[in-house]
Tab-separated table of C-alpha atoms in Angstrom:
chain	number	residue	atom	x	y	z
Z	1	MET	CA	-0.217	0.046	0.410
Z	2	ASN	CA	1.312	3.622	-1.077
Z	3	ASP	CA	2.214	5.273	2.530
Z	4	TRP	CA	2.466	8.673	0.758
Z	5	PRO	CA	-0.482	11.172	0.847
Z	6	GLU	CA	-2.065	11.683	-1.832
Z	7	GLY	CA	-0.461	13.965	-4.593
Z	8	TRP	CA	2.509	12.778	-4.135
Z	9	SER	CA	4.875	10.203	-5.960
Z	10	ASP	CA	7.355	8.183	-5.771
Z	11	ASP	CA	9.612	10.831	-7.977
Z	12	ASN	CA	8.608	13.169	-5.049
Z	13	GLY	CA	10.012	11.032	-2.224
Z	14	GLY	CA	13.035	9.628	-3.912
Z	15	PRO	CA	16.402	9.742	-3.170
Z	16	ARG	CA	16.600	14.056	-3.761
Z	17	TYR	CA	17.276	15.066	-0.184
Z	18	GLY	CA	18.510	18.625	-1.405
Z	19	ARG	CA	18.509	20.979	-4.013
Z	20	GLY	CA	19.774	19.139	-7.360
Z	21	SER	CA	21.328	16.886	-4.374
Z	22	ALA	CA	22.174	12.362	-5.752
Z	23	GLY	CA	23.257	11.271	-2.232
Z	24	ALA	CA	22.273	8.567	-0.603
Z	25	ARG	CA	19.166	7.940	1.923
Z	26	PRO	CA	19.538	9.450	5.191
Z	27	GLU	CA	19.366	7.594	8.356
Z	28	SER	CA	16.129	6.730	9.412
Z	29	ALA	CA	16.534	8.591	12.959
Z	30	ARG	CA	17.041	11.917	10.172
Z	31	VAL	CA	13.899	11.809	7.781
Z	32	MET	CA	11.217	13.729	8.739
Z	33	ARG	CA	7.783	14.450	6.975
Z	34	GLN	CA	7.733	17.637	5.291
Z	35	VAL	CA	5.159	19.113	7.810
Z	36	ARG	CA	2.436	22.025	6.483
Z	37	ARG	CA	3.279	25.247	7.701
Z	38	GLY	CA	0.188	26.768	9.261
Z	39	PRO	CA	-1.609	25.634	12.806
Z	40	ALA	CA	-1.066	22.255	14.300
Z	41	VAL	CA	-3.816	19.139	13.668
Z	42	PRO	CA	-5.111	18.879	17.116
Z	43	PRO	CA	-5.283	15.003	17.923
Z	44	GLY	CA	-7.722	12.269	17.452
Z	45	PRO	CA	-9.610	10.858	14.093
Z	46	ARG	CA	-7.819	13.382	11.604
Z	47	SER	CA	-10.922	14.553	9.603
Z	48	GLY	CA	-10.337	14.180	5.432
Z	49	TYR	CA	-9.415	10.551	6.341
Z	50	ASP	CA	-11.865	7.399	5.883
Z	51	GLY	CA	-11.243	4.651	8.622
Z	52	SER	CA	-9.704	2.894	5.993
Z	53	GLY	CA	-6.853	5.671	6.403
Z	54	ALA	CA	-7.730	6.508	2.686
Z	55	ALA	CA	-6.680	9.722	1.692
Z	56	ALA	CA	-9.758	11.934	1.124
Z	57	PRO	CA	-10.350	13.853	-1.888
Z	58	HIS	CA	-9.229	17.308	-2.511
Z	59	GLY	CA	-11.820	19.529	-0.681
Z	60	ALA	CA	-12.889	17.426	1.903
Z	61	GLY	CA	-11.215	19.349	4.797
Z	62	VAL	CA	-7.541	18.545	4.004
Z	63	PRO	CA	-6.123	20.921	2.424
Z	64	GLN	CA	-4.008	20.333	-0.911
Z	65	GLN	CA	-0.033	20.050	0.042
Z	66	PRO	CA	2.543	21.452	-1.735
Z	67	SER	CA	3.990	19.875	-5.080
Z	68	TYR	CA	7.719	19.659	-3.858
Z	69	VAL	CA	8.924	19.674	-7.229
Z	70	ASN	CA	12.389	20.776	-7.765
Z	71	GLY	CA	12.474	21.751	-4.272
Z	72	GLN	CA	10.153	24.660	-4.658
Z	73	GLY	CA	6.109	24.824	-2.598
Z	74	HIS	CA	4.015	27.310	-3.668
Z	75	GLU	CA	3.048	28.539	0.301
Z	76	PRO	CA	2.338	31.775	-0.285
Z	77	GLY	CA	5.418	34.117	1.093
Z	78	ALA	CA	8.072	31.584	0.725
Z	79	GLY	CA	9.177	32.455	-2.741
Z	80	PRO	CA	8.094	32.120	-6.353
Z	81	ASP	CA	6.551	28.805	-5.783
Z	82	GLY	CA	6.222	29.741	-1.938
Z	83	TYR	CA	7.911	26.997	-0.941
Z	84	ASP	CA	11.528	28.498	1.618
Z	85	SER	CA	14.246	26.920	0.619
Z	86	GLY	CA	15.893	28.101	3.135
Z	87	TYR	CA	18.546	29.626	0.601
Z	88	ASN	CA	18.892	33.347	1.360
Z	89	THR	CA	19.782	35.188	-2.416
Z	90	GLY	CA	22.744	36.714	-0.959
Z	91	GLN	CA	21.301	40.273	0.364
Z	92	VAL	CA	22.314	41.357	3.031
Z	93	TYR	CA	19.872	43.713	5.131
Z	94	GLY	CA	21.083	47.132	6.204
Z	95	SER	CA	24.058	46.597	4.309
Z	96	PRO	CA	25.429	49.188	2.263
Z	97	GLY	CA	23.668	49.721	-0.663
Z	98	GLY	CA	21.002	47.746	0.351
Z	99	ARG	CA	17.730	49.206	2.206
Z	100	GLY	CA	16.853	47.075	5.679
Z	101	PRO	CA	13.581	45.886	5.990
Z	102	GLY	CA	10.389	49.018	5.844
Z	103	ALA	CA	12.875	51.309	4.327
Z	104	PRO	CA	11.742	53.383	1.831
Z	105	ALA	CA	12.423	53.459	-1.524
Z	106	GLY	CA	15.127	54.919	-2.564
Z	107	SER	CA	16.419	55.597	0.685
Z	108	SER	CA	20.122	54.180	1.877
Z	109	ALA	CA	20.458	52.331	5.466
Z	110	ARG	CA	24.286	54.091	5.500
Z	111	ALA	CA	24.600	56.607	8.293
Z	112	PRO	CA	25.455	60.105	6.567
Z	113	ARG	CA	29.419	60.493	6.242
Z	114	PRO	CA	30.381	62.766	9.618
Z	115	ALA	CA	31.937	66.282	8.484
Z	116	PRO	CA	36.183	66.073	8.799
Z	117	ASN	CA	37.182	67.608	11.535
Z	118	TRP	CA	39.649	69.856	9.958
Z	119	ARG	CA	40.752	71.576	13.523
Z	120	ARG	CA	42.381	67.770	14.765
Z	121	ARG	CA	44.108	67.505	11.201
Z	122	ILE	CA	45.758	70.478	11.199
Z	123	LYS	CA	46.862	69.796	14.787
Z	124	TRP	CA	48.277	66.000	14.008
Z	125	THR	CA	49.240	67.773	10.841
Z	126	ALA	CA	51.437	70.218	12.566
Z	127	ILE	CA	52.797	67.889	15.463
Z	128	THR	CA	54.212	65.640	12.633
Z	129	VAL	CA	55.581	68.193	10.982
Z	130	ALA	CA	57.165	69.238	14.034
Z	131	ALA	CA	58.208	66.330	14.864
Z	132	VAL	CA	60.332	65.566	11.308
Z	133	LEU	CA	61.836	68.768	11.197
Z	134	VAL	CA	62.974	68.305	15.537
Z	135	VAL	CA	64.144	64.774	14.070
Z	136	THR	CA	66.053	66.371	10.742
Z	137	SER	CA	67.667	69.078	12.424
Z	138	VAL	CA	69.284	66.906	15.405
Z	139	ALA	CA	70.762	64.174	12.430
Z	140	THR	CA	71.661	67.461	10.995
Z	141	TYR	CA	73.877	68.314	13.725
Z	142	PHE	CA	75.584	65.280	14.715
Z	143	TRP	CA	76.222	64.572	11.373
Z	144	ALA	CA	78.009	68.484	10.495
Z	145	ASP	CA	79.399	67.979	13.920
Z	146	SER	CA	81.268	65.135	13.112
Z	147	LYS	CA	82.806	65.976	10.487
Z	148	LEU	CA	84.874	69.176	12.148
Z	149	ARG	CA	88.355	68.462	11.920
Z	150	ARG	CA	88.927	69.826	15.054
Z	151	GLU	CA	92.888	69.971	15.110
Z	152	VAL	CA	94.425	73.308	16.276
Z	153	ASP	CA	94.870	73.130	20.369
Z	154	LEU	CA	94.706	76.877	20.472
Z	155	SER	CA	96.272	75.499	24.968
Z	156	LYS	CA	99.849	75.192	23.368
Z	157	VAL	CA	100.039	79.435	22.642
Z	158	ILE	CA	101.888	80.886	25.492
Z	159	ASP	CA	101.988	84.438	27.100
Z	160	ARG	CA	98.274	85.028	25.768
Z	161	PRO	CA	96.711	88.734	26.583
Z	162	ASP	CA	93.972	88.624	28.661
Z	163	GLY	CA	90.550	88.559	26.317
Z	164	GLY	CA	87.631	91.156	25.999
Z	165	ASP	CA	84.336	91.421	25.083
Z	166	GLY	CA	82.986	89.727	22.074
Z	167	THR	CA	84.838	86.553	20.102
Z	168	ASN	CA	87.858	87.359	17.628
Z	169	TYR	CA	87.944	84.438	14.614
Z	170	LEU	CA	91.025	84.001	13.054
Z	171	ILE	CA	90.327	83.238	9.333
Z	172	VAL	CA	93.082	81.596	7.142
Z	173	GLY	CA	93.252	80.688	3.369
Z	174	SER	CA	95.612	78.199	3.007
Z	175	ASP	CA	97.498	77.072	0.120
Z	176	SER	CA	97.504	73.300	1.328
Z	177	ARG	CA	97.185	71.145	-1.650
Z	178	GLU	CA	95.527	68.210	0.658
Z	179	GLY	CA	93.310	65.394	-1.278
Z	180	MET	CA	94.367	67.183	-5.066
Z	181	SER	CA	96.107	65.411	-7.940
Z	182	LYS	CA	98.729	66.750	-10.755
Z	183	GLU	CA	95.537	67.539	-12.697
Z	184	ASP	CA	93.882	69.614	-10.133
Z	185	GLU	CA	97.291	71.590	-9.292
Z	186	LYS	CA	97.280	72.384	-13.265
Z	187	LYS	CA	93.786	73.387	-13.700
Z	188	LEU	CA	93.680	76.079	-10.494
Z	189	HIS	CA	96.973	77.432	-10.730
Z	190	THR	CA	98.288	75.913	-7.330
Z	191	GLY	CA	102.128	74.705	-7.724
Z	192	GLY	CA	103.096	72.258	-6.250
Z	193	ALA	CA	105.044	73.738	-3.831
Z	194	GLU	CA	105.760	70.761	-0.790
Z	195	GLY	CA	104.598	72.377	2.713
Z	196	LYS	CA	101.569	74.889	3.864
Z	197	ARG	CA	102.068	78.868	3.512
Z	198	THR	CA	98.961	81.419	4.313
Z	199	ASP	CA	97.773	83.195	0.948
Z	200	SER	CA	94.594	85.502	2.950
Z	201	MET	CA	94.356	86.279	7.020
Z	202	MET	CA	91.457	87.803	8.152
Z	203	ILE	CA	90.322	88.666	11.980
Z	204	LEU	CA	86.876	89.032	12.386
Z	205	HIS	CA	85.148	90.266	15.756
Z	206	VAL	CA	81.930	89.549	16.457
Z	207	GLY	CA	80.238	91.777	19.191
Z	208	ASP	CA	76.802	93.931	19.863
Z	209	ASN	CA	78.271	96.948	18.376
Z	210	GLY	CA	78.746	95.653	14.874
Z	211	ASP	CA	80.873	93.355	13.398
Z	212	THR	CA	84.410	94.267	12.190
Z	213	LEU	CA	86.749	92.367	9.547
Z	214	ILE	CA	90.086	92.973	9.641
Z	215	SER	CA	92.354	92.027	6.476
Z	216	LEU	CA	96.222	91.353	7.624
Z	217	PRO	CA	98.337	91.628	4.540
Z	218	ARG	CA	100.507	88.329	4.370
Z	219	ASP	CA	104.037	90.489	3.944
Z	220	SER	CA	102.995	92.114	6.670
Z	221	ASP	CA	106.054	92.798	9.266
Z	222	VAL	CA	105.773	91.061	13.001
Z	223	VAL	CA	108.323	90.591	15.641
Z	224	VAL	CA	109.077	86.607	16.351
Z	225	PRO	CA	107.821	86.645	19.700
Z	226	SER	CA	108.857	83.453	21.955
Z	227	TYR	CA	106.750	80.150	21.080
Z	228	GLN	CA	105.880	76.642	22.332
Z	229	GLY	CA	106.210	73.881	19.602
Z	230	SER	CA	103.635	72.558	17.910
Z	231	THR	CA	104.820	68.750	17.919
Z	232	SER	CA	107.721	69.005	20.194
Z	233	GLY	CA	106.367	71.441	23.343
Z	234	LYS	CA	109.840	72.809	23.082
Z	235	VAL	CA	109.726	76.718	24.168
Z	236	PHE	CA	111.492	78.748	21.931
Z	237	PRO	CA	112.749	82.048	23.380
Z	238	ALA	CA	112.723	85.529	21.269
Z	239	GLN	CA	115.681	86.695	19.770
Z	240	GLY	CA	113.791	90.040	18.295
Z	241	ARG	CA	114.171	88.834	14.641
Z	242	HIS	CA	111.344	90.079	12.293
Z	243	ALA	CA	109.581	88.116	9.188
Z	244	LYS	CA	106.511	88.079	7.115
Z	245	LEU	CA	103.393	87.365	8.999
Z	246	ASN	CA	102.940	84.466	6.604
Z	247	ALA	CA	106.542	82.951	7.296
Z	248	THR	CA	105.486	82.850	11.171
Z	249	TYR	CA	102.765	80.064	9.926
Z	250	ALA	CA	105.374	78.401	7.746
Z	251	GLU	CA	107.757	78.482	10.569
Z	252	ASP	CA	105.584	76.170	13.401
Z	253	GLY	CA	101.807	76.085	11.538
Z	254	PRO	CA	98.305	77.545	13.538
Z	255	THR	CA	99.947	77.846	17.016
Z	256	LEU	CA	102.270	80.566	16.127
Z	257	LEU	CA	100.586	82.137	13.572
Z	258	VAL	CA	98.274	82.981	16.452
Z	259	ARG	CA	100.998	83.767	18.599
Z	260	ALA	CA	102.540	85.925	16.723
Z	261	ILE	CA	99.339	87.967	16.167
Z	262	GLU	CA	98.835	88.151	19.970
Z	263	ALA	CA	101.778	89.364	20.846
Z	264	ASN	CA	101.648	92.286	18.435
Z	265	THR	CA	98.493	93.231	18.331
Z	266	GLY	CA	97.501	92.946	22.039
Z	267	LEU	CA	94.024	90.884	20.876
Z	268	ARG	CA	93.100	87.463	21.614
Z	269	ILE	CA	91.819	85.224	19.304
Z	270	ASP	CA	89.471	82.993	20.605
Z	271	HIS	CA	88.514	80.821	17.648
Z	272	TYR	CA	90.717	79.546	14.574
Z	273	VAL	CA	89.320	78.679	11.333
Z	274	GLU	CA	91.474	77.552	8.453
Z	275	ILE	CA	90.126	76.617	4.693
Z	276	GLY	CA	92.592	75.058	1.588
Z	277	PHE	CA	92.571	75.403	-2.406
Z	278	GLN	CA	90.353	72.560	-2.783
Z	279	GLY	CA	88.678	73.185	-0.127
Z	280	PHE	CA	87.313	76.736	-1.088
Z	281	ALA	CA	86.656	75.729	-4.804
Z	282	GLY	CA	84.354	72.942	-3.669
Z	283	ILE	CA	82.275	75.004	-1.842
Z	284	VAL	CA	81.981	77.545	-4.946
Z	285	ASP	CA	80.921	74.858	-6.583
Z	286	ALA	CA	78.401	73.230	-4.350
Z	287	VAL	CA	76.978	76.436	-4.064
Z	288	GLY	CA	76.491	76.784	-7.734
Z	289	GLY	CA	78.791	79.535	-8.139
Z	290	VAL	CA	79.091	82.688	-6.482
Z	291	GLU	CA	77.712	86.552	-8.014
Z	292	ILE	CA	80.345	89.043	-8.009
Z	293	THR	CA	80.824	92.681	-9.754
Z	294	ILE	CA	84.408	93.051	-10.840
Z	295	ASP	CA	84.848	96.930	-11.002
Z	296	LYS	CA	88.227	96.316	-13.202
Z	297	GLY	CA	89.166	93.564	-15.604
Z	298	PHE	CA	92.505	91.642	-15.163
Z	299	LYS	CA	95.212	88.809	-15.958
Z	300	ASP	CA	97.702	87.098	-13.987
Z	301	LYS	CA	99.785	84.701	-15.321
Z	302	TRP	CA	100.366	82.959	-11.397
Z	303	SER	CA	96.853	82.453	-10.527
Z	304	GLY	CA	95.272	81.977	-14.195
Z	305	ALA	CA	92.625	84.990	-13.477
Z	306	ASP	CA	90.975	86.478	-16.818
Z	307	PHE	CA	88.575	88.555	-15.862
Z	308	GLU	CA	86.844	90.861	-17.714
Z	309	ALA	CA	84.584	93.875	-16.119
Z	310	GLY	CA	81.062	93.526	-14.325
Z	311	LYS	CA	78.415	91.648	-13.406
Z	312	GLN	CA	79.476	87.773	-13.693
Z	313	THR	CA	79.110	84.559	-11.626
Z	314	LEU	CA	82.304	82.661	-10.289
Z	315	ASN	CA	83.078	78.834	-10.162
Z	316	GLY	CA	85.378	77.575	-8.262
Z	317	GLN	CA	88.330	77.533	-10.533
Z	318	GLU	CA	87.711	81.242	-10.943
Z	319	ALA	CA	86.569	82.193	-7.365
Z	320	LEU	CA	89.893	81.045	-6.193
Z	321	ALA	CA	91.972	82.893	-9.015
Z	322	PHE	CA	90.289	86.124	-8.202
Z	323	VAL	CA	91.231	85.569	-4.481
Z	324	ARG	CA	94.785	84.702	-5.189
Z	325	THR	CA	96.079	87.368	-7.709
Z	326	ARG	CA	98.517	90.266	-6.523
Z	327	HIS	CA	101.039	90.062	-9.445
Z	328	ALA	CA	98.271	92.466	-11.576
Z	329	PHE	CA	97.182	95.192	-8.395
Z	330	ALA	CA	100.003	98.915	-7.728
Z	331	ALA	CA	98.778	98.076	-5.004
Z	332	SER	CA	99.884	93.805	-4.628
Z	333	ASP	CA	98.966	92.209	-0.990
Z	334	LEU	CA	96.702	94.899	0.023
Z	335	GLN	CA	93.803	94.842	-3.481
Z	336	ARG	CA	93.965	91.014	-2.630
Z	337	THR	CA	92.928	91.218	0.585
Z	338	LYS	CA	90.291	93.589	-0.282
Z	339	ASN	CA	89.168	91.245	-3.219
Z	340	GLN	CA	88.908	88.783	-0.728
Z	341	GLN	CA	86.812	90.469	2.173
Z	342	LYS	CA	84.724	91.414	-1.081
Z	343	PHE	CA	84.361	87.336	-2.525
Z	344	LEU	CA	83.856	86.064	1.091
Z	345	ALA	CA	80.969	88.358	1.618
Z	346	ALA	CA	79.723	87.413	-1.829
Z	347	LEU	CA	80.076	83.453	-0.944
Z	348	ALA	CA	78.197	84.175	2.859
Z	349	HIS	CA	75.820	86.068	1.107
Z	350	GLN	CA	74.691	82.931	-1.480
Z	351	VAL	CA	75.233	80.216	1.238
Z	352	ALA	CA	72.604	82.030	3.269
Z	353	THR	CA	70.064	82.378	0.556
Z	354	PRO	CA	66.704	79.897	0.542
Z	355	SER	CA	67.510	78.326	-3.055
Z	356	THR	CA	70.325	77.181	-0.353
Z	357	ILE	CA	68.960	77.043	2.786
Z	358	LEU	CA	65.747	75.487	1.716
Z	359	ASN	CA	67.040	72.635	-1.193
Z	360	PRO	CA	68.564	69.954	0.670
Z	361	PHE	CA	70.121	68.633	-2.775
Z	362	LYS	CA	72.342	72.117	-2.579
Z	363	PHE	CA	72.366	72.857	1.381
Z	364	TYR	CA	74.095	69.694	2.454
Z	365	PRO	CA	76.334	69.274	-0.507
Z	366	THR	CA	77.724	72.692	0.114
Z	367	MET	CA	77.578	71.714	3.808
Z	368	GLY	CA	79.892	68.429	3.010
Z	369	ALA	CA	82.229	70.646	1.251
Z	370	GLY	CA	82.552	72.925	3.784
Z	371	LEU	CA	82.836	70.834	6.794
Z	372	ASP	CA	85.033	68.069	4.384
Z	373	SER	CA	87.829	71.073	3.917
Z	374	LEU	CA	88.382	73.118	7.403
Z	375	ILE	CA	90.337	72.552	10.013
Z	376	VAL	CA	89.482	74.787	13.260
Z	377	ASP	CA	90.504	74.936	16.916
Z	378	LYS	CA	89.043	71.946	19.767
Z	379	ASP	CA	86.996	74.419	21.218
Z	380	MET	CA	85.054	75.555	17.957
Z	381	SER	CA	81.461	74.221	18.244
Z	382	LEU	CA	78.490	74.701	16.018
Z	383	TRP	CA	77.374	77.150	16.938
Z	384	ASP	CA	80.688	78.954	16.900
Z	385	LEU	CA	81.357	78.034	13.610
Z	386	ALA	CA	77.570	79.986	12.593
Z	387	SER	CA	78.125	82.859	14.313
Z	388	MET	CA	81.012	83.757	12.092
Z	389	PHE	CA	79.006	83.082	8.906
Z	390	TRP	CA	76.104	84.996	9.773
Z	391	ALA	CA	78.558	87.900	10.711
Z	392	MET	CA	80.652	87.855	7.685
Z	393	LYS	CA	77.148	87.747	5.991
Z	394	GLY	CA	76.398	90.913	8.069
Z	395	VAL	CA	79.433	92.655	7.007
Z	396	SER	CA	78.239	92.027	3.752
Z	397	GLY	CA	75.302	93.658	4.138
Z	398	GLY	CA	76.284	96.869	5.777
Z	399	ASP	CA	75.626	95.704	9.155
Z	400	GLY	CA	79.702	95.885	9.829
Z	401	THR	CA	83.126	97.104	9.189
Z	402	SER	CA	85.469	95.916	6.651
Z	403	MET	CA	88.643	96.694	6.877
Z	404	ASN	CA	92.796	96.275	5.934
Z	405	MET	CA	94.586	96.484	9.307
Z	406	PRO	CA	96.258	100.192	8.840
Z	407	ILE	CA	99.561	100.404	7.613
Z	408	SER	CA	102.094	103.510	7.902
Z	409	GLY	CA	104.749	102.126	5.311
Z	410	SER	CA	107.115	99.146	3.979
Z	411	VAL	CA	110.376	98.017	4.876
Z	412	GLY	CA	112.458	95.631	3.433
Z	413	GLY	CA	109.168	94.999	1.256
Z	414	ASN	CA	107.163	94.699	4.541
Z	415	LEU	CA	104.275	95.891	5.262
Z	416	VAL	CA	105.005	98.730	9.022
Z	417	TRP	CA	101.745	97.823	10.765
Z	418	ASP	CA	100.446	101.600	12.567
Z	419	LYS	CA	101.179	100.740	16.145
Z	420	ALA	CA	99.594	103.841	17.012
Z	421	LYS	CA	96.243	102.972	14.989
Z	422	VAL	CA	96.454	99.724	15.943
Z	423	LYS	CA	96.865	100.017	19.815
Z	424	THR	CA	93.284	101.965	19.520
Z	425	LEU	CA	91.714	99.448	16.806
Z	426	VAL	CA	92.665	96.679	19.306
Z	427	ASP	CA	91.045	99.190	22.918
Z	428	GLU	CA	87.744	99.394	20.428
Z	429	LEU	CA	87.671	95.668	19.831
Z	430	ASN	CA	87.942	94.701	22.909
Z	431	ASN	CA	85.591	96.826	24.830
Z	432	ASP	CA	83.041	95.816	22.192
Z	433	GLU	CA	82.842	99.777	21.204
Z	434	LYS	CA	82.128	100.752	17.114
Z	435	VAL	CA	85.146	100.985	15.278
Z	436	THR	CA	86.578	104.245	14.015
Z	437	VAL	CA	89.884	103.493	12.896
Z	438	SER	CA	90.279	103.509	9.057
Z	439	GLY	CA	92.359	100.885	7.199
Z	440	ASN	CA	94.240	100.738	3.718
């Protein structure tokens, strides 16, 4: 006897236990009759069936059972055919782009995006930028500080005068050929002489009443004082001999040069800075050249200078020729010192422009070229070096005084300083007063 209710067939009750499933028949314990959705049938004799158990015809109190063909029923509200298959369509109600139950047509369930908090964004942007600047500045400071060559020990200078107000720097341009090849020596017209001499010497006084840059001609006549050897430590007594100022540098280097200047002027030197040929040319090239106005053209086969009058931009090679030339001038070394001051002021101004300072591709090469080539005293800090640099820039901008050491005449080819004017000048510098003395 067929156990299936009327309207059901073996095709419906076969081994199709899922949509399109051809799996094995499950265990009997898992078999459940499909039940009609709706109120439960009360216990007792079931209406719609006769006593023999035969199903009553449709319409005799038993609702028509759904025909589960292809897994679909026809119960109202349960899908296209009324059967809830248990599968959803993938629609997530309330998800972005969808509508939740009861949402009006065309509306979105996504909450409105809050307006950006610009004050908060600006605050954190400022904090980030400040942090980057601090880290960069600290890293740059230690990088630059590590490159300074602190090789001059001013503690070896004996019998020093008392210090005054302000700070005095001795700036020396030497003819050192350190790191230069034969090709470089030929290109820069430096020659190949051994040892070191100094082509330029300047005292820069930095104070509260204006800065003063004083050139010391290399041919200045000085008395060689007693001094302590920089390497031997031996004290050499004074013998009353005279020499050119640059000869003291050639004799025992920076410490004897400082000792000679202090003994012949009474002015204490606080810091020492030296740069050689190669380093000077390298700084000029790193900054992209220096613009300068040459009042009168000149040539000099010794330095390689060949300049026309007018405004022009000098590269490293040309700049070195400009500051070294003396044979082309009637005033010789005095005119050269003026050209050196003029060029150094222009160089300081060029380095301090925003196009150099704010451009890391120019700023770091310039700093690297300068720091690699500088020799300073052991007590020199980056702050001292920066103070010297800005003072030189100030002098070039008219905020200070630029002059030569006062000269009274010459003897045996050496320039003799005007002792009275030198004493007045030194007194004004020691008291950090405005300089009233004029030089040659």
